[in-house]
mmCIF file with all atom_site columns, C-alpha atoms in Angstrom:
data_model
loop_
_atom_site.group_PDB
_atom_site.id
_atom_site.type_symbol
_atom_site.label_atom_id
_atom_site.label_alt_id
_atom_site.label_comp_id
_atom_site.label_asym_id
_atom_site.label_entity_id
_atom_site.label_seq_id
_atom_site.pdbx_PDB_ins_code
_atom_site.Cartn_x
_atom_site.Cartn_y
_atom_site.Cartn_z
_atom_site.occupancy
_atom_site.B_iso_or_equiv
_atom_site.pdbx_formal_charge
_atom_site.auth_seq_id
_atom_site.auth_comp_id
_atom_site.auth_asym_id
_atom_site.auth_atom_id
_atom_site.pdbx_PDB_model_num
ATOM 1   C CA . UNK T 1 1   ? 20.835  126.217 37.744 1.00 0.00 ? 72  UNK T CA 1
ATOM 2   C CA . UNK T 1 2   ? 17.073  125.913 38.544 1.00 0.00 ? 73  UNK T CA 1
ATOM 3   C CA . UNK T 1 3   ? 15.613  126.770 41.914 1.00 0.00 ? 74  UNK T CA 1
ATOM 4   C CA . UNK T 1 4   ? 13.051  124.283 42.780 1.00 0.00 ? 75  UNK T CA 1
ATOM 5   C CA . UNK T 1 5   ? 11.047  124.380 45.832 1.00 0.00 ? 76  UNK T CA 1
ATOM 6   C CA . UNK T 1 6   ? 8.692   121.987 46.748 1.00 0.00 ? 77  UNK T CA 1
ATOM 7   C CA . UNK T 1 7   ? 6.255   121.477 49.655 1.00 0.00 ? 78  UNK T CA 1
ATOM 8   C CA . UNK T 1 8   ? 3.589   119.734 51.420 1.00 0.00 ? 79  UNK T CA 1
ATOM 9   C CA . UNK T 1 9   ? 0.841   121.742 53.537 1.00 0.00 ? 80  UNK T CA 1
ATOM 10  C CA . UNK T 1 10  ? -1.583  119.412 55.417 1.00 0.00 ? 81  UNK T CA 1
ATOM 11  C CA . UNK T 1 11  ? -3.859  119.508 58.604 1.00 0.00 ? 82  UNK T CA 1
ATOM 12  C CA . UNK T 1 12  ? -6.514  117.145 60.303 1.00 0.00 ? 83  UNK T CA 1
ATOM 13  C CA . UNK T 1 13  ? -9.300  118.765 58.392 1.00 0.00 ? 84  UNK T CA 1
ATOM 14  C CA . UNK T 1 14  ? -7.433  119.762 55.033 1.00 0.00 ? 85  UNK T CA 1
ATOM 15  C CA . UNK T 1 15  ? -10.049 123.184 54.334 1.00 0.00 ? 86  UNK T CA 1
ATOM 16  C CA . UNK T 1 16  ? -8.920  126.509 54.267 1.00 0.00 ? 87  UNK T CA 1
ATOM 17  C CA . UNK T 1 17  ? -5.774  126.761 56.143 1.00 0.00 ? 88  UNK T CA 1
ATOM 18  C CA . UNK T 1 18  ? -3.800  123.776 53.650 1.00 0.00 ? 89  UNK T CA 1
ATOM 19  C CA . UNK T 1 19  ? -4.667  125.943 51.203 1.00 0.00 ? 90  UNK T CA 1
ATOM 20  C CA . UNK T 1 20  ? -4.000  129.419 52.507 1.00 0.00 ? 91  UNK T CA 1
ATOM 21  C CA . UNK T 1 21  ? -0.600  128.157 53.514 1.00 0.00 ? 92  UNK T CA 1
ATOM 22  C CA . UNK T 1 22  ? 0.183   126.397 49.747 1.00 0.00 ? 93  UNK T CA 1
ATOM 23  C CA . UNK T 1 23  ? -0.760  129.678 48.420 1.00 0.00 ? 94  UNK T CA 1
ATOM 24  C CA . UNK T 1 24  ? 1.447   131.646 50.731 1.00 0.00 ? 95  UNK T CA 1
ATOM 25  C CA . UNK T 1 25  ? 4.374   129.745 50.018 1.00 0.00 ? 96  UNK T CA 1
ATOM 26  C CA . UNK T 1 26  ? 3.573   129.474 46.048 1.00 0.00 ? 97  UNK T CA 1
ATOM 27  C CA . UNK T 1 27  ? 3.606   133.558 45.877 1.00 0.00 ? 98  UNK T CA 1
ATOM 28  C CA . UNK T 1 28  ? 6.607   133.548 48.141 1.00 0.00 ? 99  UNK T CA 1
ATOM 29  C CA . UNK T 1 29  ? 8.781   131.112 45.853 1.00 0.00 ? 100 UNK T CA 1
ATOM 30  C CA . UNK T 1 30  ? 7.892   132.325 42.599 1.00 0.00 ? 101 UNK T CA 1
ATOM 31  C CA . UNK T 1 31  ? 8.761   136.015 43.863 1.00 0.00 ? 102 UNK T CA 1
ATOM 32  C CA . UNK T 1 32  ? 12.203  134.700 44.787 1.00 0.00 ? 103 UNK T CA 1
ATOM 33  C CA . UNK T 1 33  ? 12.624  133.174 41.287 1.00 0.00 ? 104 UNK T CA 1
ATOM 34  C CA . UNK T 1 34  ? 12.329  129.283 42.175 1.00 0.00 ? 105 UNK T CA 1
ATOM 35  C CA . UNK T 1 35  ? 10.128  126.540 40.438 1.00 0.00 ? 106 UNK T CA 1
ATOM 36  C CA . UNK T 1 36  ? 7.580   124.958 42.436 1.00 0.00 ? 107 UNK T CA 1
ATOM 37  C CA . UNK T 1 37  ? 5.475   122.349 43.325 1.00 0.00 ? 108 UNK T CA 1
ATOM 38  C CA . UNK T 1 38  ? 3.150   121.982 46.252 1.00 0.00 ? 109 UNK T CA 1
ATOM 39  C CA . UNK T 1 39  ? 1.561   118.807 47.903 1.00 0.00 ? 110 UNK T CA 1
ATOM 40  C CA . UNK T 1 40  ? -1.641  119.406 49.392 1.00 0.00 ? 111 UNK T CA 1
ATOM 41  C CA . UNK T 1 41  ? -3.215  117.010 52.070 1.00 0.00 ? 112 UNK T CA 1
ATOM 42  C CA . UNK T 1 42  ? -6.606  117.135 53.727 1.00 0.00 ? 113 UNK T CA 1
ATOM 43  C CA . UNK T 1 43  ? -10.128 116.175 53.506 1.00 0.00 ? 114 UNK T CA 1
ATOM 44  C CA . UNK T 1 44  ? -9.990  115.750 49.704 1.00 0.00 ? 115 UNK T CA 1
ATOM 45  C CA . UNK T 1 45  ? -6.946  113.194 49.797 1.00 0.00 ? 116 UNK T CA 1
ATOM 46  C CA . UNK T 1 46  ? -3.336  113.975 48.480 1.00 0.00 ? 117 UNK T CA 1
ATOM 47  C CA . UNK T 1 47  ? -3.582  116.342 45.429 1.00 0.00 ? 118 UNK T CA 1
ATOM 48  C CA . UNK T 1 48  ? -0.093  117.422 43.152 1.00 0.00 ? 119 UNK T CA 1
ATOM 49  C CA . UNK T 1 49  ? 1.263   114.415 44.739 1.00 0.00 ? 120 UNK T CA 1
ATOM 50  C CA . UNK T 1 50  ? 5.358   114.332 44.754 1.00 0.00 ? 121 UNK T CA 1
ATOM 51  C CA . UNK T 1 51  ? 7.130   112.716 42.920 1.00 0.00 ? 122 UNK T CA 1
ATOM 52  C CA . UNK T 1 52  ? 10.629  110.616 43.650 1.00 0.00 ? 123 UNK T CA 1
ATOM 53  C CA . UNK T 1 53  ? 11.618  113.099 40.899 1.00 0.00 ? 124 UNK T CA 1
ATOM 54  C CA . UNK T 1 54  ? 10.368  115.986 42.467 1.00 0.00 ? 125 UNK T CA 1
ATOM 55  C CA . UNK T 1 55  ? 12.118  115.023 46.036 1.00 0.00 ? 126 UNK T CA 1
ATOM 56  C CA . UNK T 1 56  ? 15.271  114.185 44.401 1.00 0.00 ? 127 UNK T CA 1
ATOM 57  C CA . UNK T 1 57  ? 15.192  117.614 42.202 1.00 0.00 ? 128 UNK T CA 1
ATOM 58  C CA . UNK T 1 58  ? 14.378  119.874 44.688 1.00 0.00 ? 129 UNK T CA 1
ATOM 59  C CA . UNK T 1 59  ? 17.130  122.475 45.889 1.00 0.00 ? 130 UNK T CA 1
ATOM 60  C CA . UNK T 1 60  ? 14.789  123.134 48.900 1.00 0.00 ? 131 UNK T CA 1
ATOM 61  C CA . UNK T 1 61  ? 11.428  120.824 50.689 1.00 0.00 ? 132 UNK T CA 1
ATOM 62  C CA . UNK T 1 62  ? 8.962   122.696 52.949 1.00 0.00 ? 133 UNK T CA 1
ATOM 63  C CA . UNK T 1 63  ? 6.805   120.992 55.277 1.00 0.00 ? 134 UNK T CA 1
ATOM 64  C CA . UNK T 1 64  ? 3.824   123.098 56.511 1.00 0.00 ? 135 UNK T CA 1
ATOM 65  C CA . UNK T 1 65  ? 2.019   121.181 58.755 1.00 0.00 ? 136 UNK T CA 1
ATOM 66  C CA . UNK T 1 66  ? -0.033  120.485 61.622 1.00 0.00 ? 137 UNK T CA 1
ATOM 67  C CA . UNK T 1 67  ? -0.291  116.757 61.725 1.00 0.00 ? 138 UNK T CA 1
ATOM 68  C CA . UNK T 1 68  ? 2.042   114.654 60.154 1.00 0.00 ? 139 UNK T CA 1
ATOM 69  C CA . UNK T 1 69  ? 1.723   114.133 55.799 1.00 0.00 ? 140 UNK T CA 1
ATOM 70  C CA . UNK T 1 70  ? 1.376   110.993 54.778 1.00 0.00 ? 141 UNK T CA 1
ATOM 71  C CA . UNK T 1 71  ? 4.262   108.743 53.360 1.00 0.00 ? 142 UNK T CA 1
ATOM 72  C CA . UNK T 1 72  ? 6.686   111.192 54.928 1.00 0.00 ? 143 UNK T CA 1
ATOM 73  C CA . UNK T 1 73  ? 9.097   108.207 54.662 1.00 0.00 ? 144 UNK T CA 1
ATOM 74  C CA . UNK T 1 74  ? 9.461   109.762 50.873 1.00 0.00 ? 145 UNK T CA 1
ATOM 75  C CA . UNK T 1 75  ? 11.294  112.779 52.793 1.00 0.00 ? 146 UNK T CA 1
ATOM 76  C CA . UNK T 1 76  ? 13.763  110.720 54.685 1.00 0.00 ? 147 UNK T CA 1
ATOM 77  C CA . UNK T 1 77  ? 17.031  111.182 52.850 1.00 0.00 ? 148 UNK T CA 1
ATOM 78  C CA . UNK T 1 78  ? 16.359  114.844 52.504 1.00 0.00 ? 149 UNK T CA 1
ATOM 79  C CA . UNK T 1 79  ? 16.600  117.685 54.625 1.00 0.00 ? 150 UNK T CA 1
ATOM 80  C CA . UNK T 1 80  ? 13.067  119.121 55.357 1.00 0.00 ? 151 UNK T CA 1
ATOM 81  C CA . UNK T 1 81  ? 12.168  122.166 57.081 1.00 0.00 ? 152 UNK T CA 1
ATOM 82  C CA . UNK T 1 82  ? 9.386   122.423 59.375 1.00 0.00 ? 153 UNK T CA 1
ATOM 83  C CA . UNK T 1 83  ? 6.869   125.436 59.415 1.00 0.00 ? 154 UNK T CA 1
ATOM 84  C CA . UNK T 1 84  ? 3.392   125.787 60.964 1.00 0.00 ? 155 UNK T CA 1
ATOM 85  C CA . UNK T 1 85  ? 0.224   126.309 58.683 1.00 0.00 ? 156 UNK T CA 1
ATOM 86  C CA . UNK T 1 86  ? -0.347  129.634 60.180 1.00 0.00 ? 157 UNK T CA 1
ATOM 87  C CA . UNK T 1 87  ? 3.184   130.676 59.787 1.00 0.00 ? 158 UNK T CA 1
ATOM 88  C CA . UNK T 1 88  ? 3.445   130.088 56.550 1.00 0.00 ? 159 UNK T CA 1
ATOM 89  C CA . UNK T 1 89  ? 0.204   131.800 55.873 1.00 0.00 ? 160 UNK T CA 1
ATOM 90  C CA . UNK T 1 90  ? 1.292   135.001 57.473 1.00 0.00 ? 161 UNK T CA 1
ATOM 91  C CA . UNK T 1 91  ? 5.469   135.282 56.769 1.00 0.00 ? 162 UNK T CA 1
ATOM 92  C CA . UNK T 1 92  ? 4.741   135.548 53.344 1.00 0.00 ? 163 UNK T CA 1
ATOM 93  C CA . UNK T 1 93  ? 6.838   138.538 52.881 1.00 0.00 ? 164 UNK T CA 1
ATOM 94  C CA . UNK T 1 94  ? 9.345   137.347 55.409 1.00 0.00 ? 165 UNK T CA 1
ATOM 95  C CA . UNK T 1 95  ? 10.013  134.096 54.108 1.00 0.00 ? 166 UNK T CA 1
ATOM 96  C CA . UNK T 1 96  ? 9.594   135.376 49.968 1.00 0.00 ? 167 UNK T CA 1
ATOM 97  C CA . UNK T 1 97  ? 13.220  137.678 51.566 1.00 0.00 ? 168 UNK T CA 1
ATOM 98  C CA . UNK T 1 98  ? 14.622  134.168 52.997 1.00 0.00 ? 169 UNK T CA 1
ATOM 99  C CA . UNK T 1 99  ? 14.293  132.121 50.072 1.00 0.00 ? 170 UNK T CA 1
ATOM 100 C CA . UNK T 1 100 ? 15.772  134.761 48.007 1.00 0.00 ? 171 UNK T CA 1
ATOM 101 C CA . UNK T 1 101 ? 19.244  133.913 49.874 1.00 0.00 ? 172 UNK T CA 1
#
C-alpha cells in the first residue's frame, strides 16, 4: 500500500517561510518513502490546491501553519496534525525519522 502524505503550509504573508516549510516537509516525506502533495497558501492565493481525492487518499494530513488555511472545513472528517512553520522548517531530519514509523 501507498504512503501518501499531504499538507498545507500557510501564514499571513505567504513569502518565504510557506515555502521553506513545504519544502521541509516534501524532502522529509519522500525520504521516508511516501507520496506527496503540498497545499501552499499566502500572498499568491492557494497553489496545488487539495483535492476531496487527495483528503480522502491520504494515509497522513499535515497542517503547518500560522494562521488558519482556508476551507479547513475540507479537513473535518480527518485527523490533522498541527505543526508550526518554523518547526517544520527546522525538524526536517527529526520528523523525515517519525514519518518513517
Amino acid at each position: 500500500m501507498t504512503k501518501k502524505l499531504i499538507a498545507v503550509c500557510a501564514c499571513p504573508m505567504g513569502l518565504a517561510h510557506t515555502f521553506m516549510a513545504a519544502q521541509a516537509l516534501e524532502e522529509a516525506a519522500v525520504e521516508a518513502g511516501y507520496e506527496v502533495k503540498i497545499e501552499t497558501q499566502g500572498a499568491d492565493g492557494i497553489q496545488n490546491r487539495l483535492t476531496a481525492q487527495d483528503i480522502a487518499e491520504a494515509t497522513l494530513i499535515i497542517h503547518s501553519v500560522a494562521v488558519t488555511p482556508e476551507d479547513n472545513e475540507r479537513f473535518e472528517s480527518r485527523d490533522v496534525y498541527e505543526i508550526t512553520l518554523q518547526d517544520a522548517i527546522k525538524m526536517l531530519r527529526a520528523l523525515s525519522k517519525k514519518l518513517k514509523r
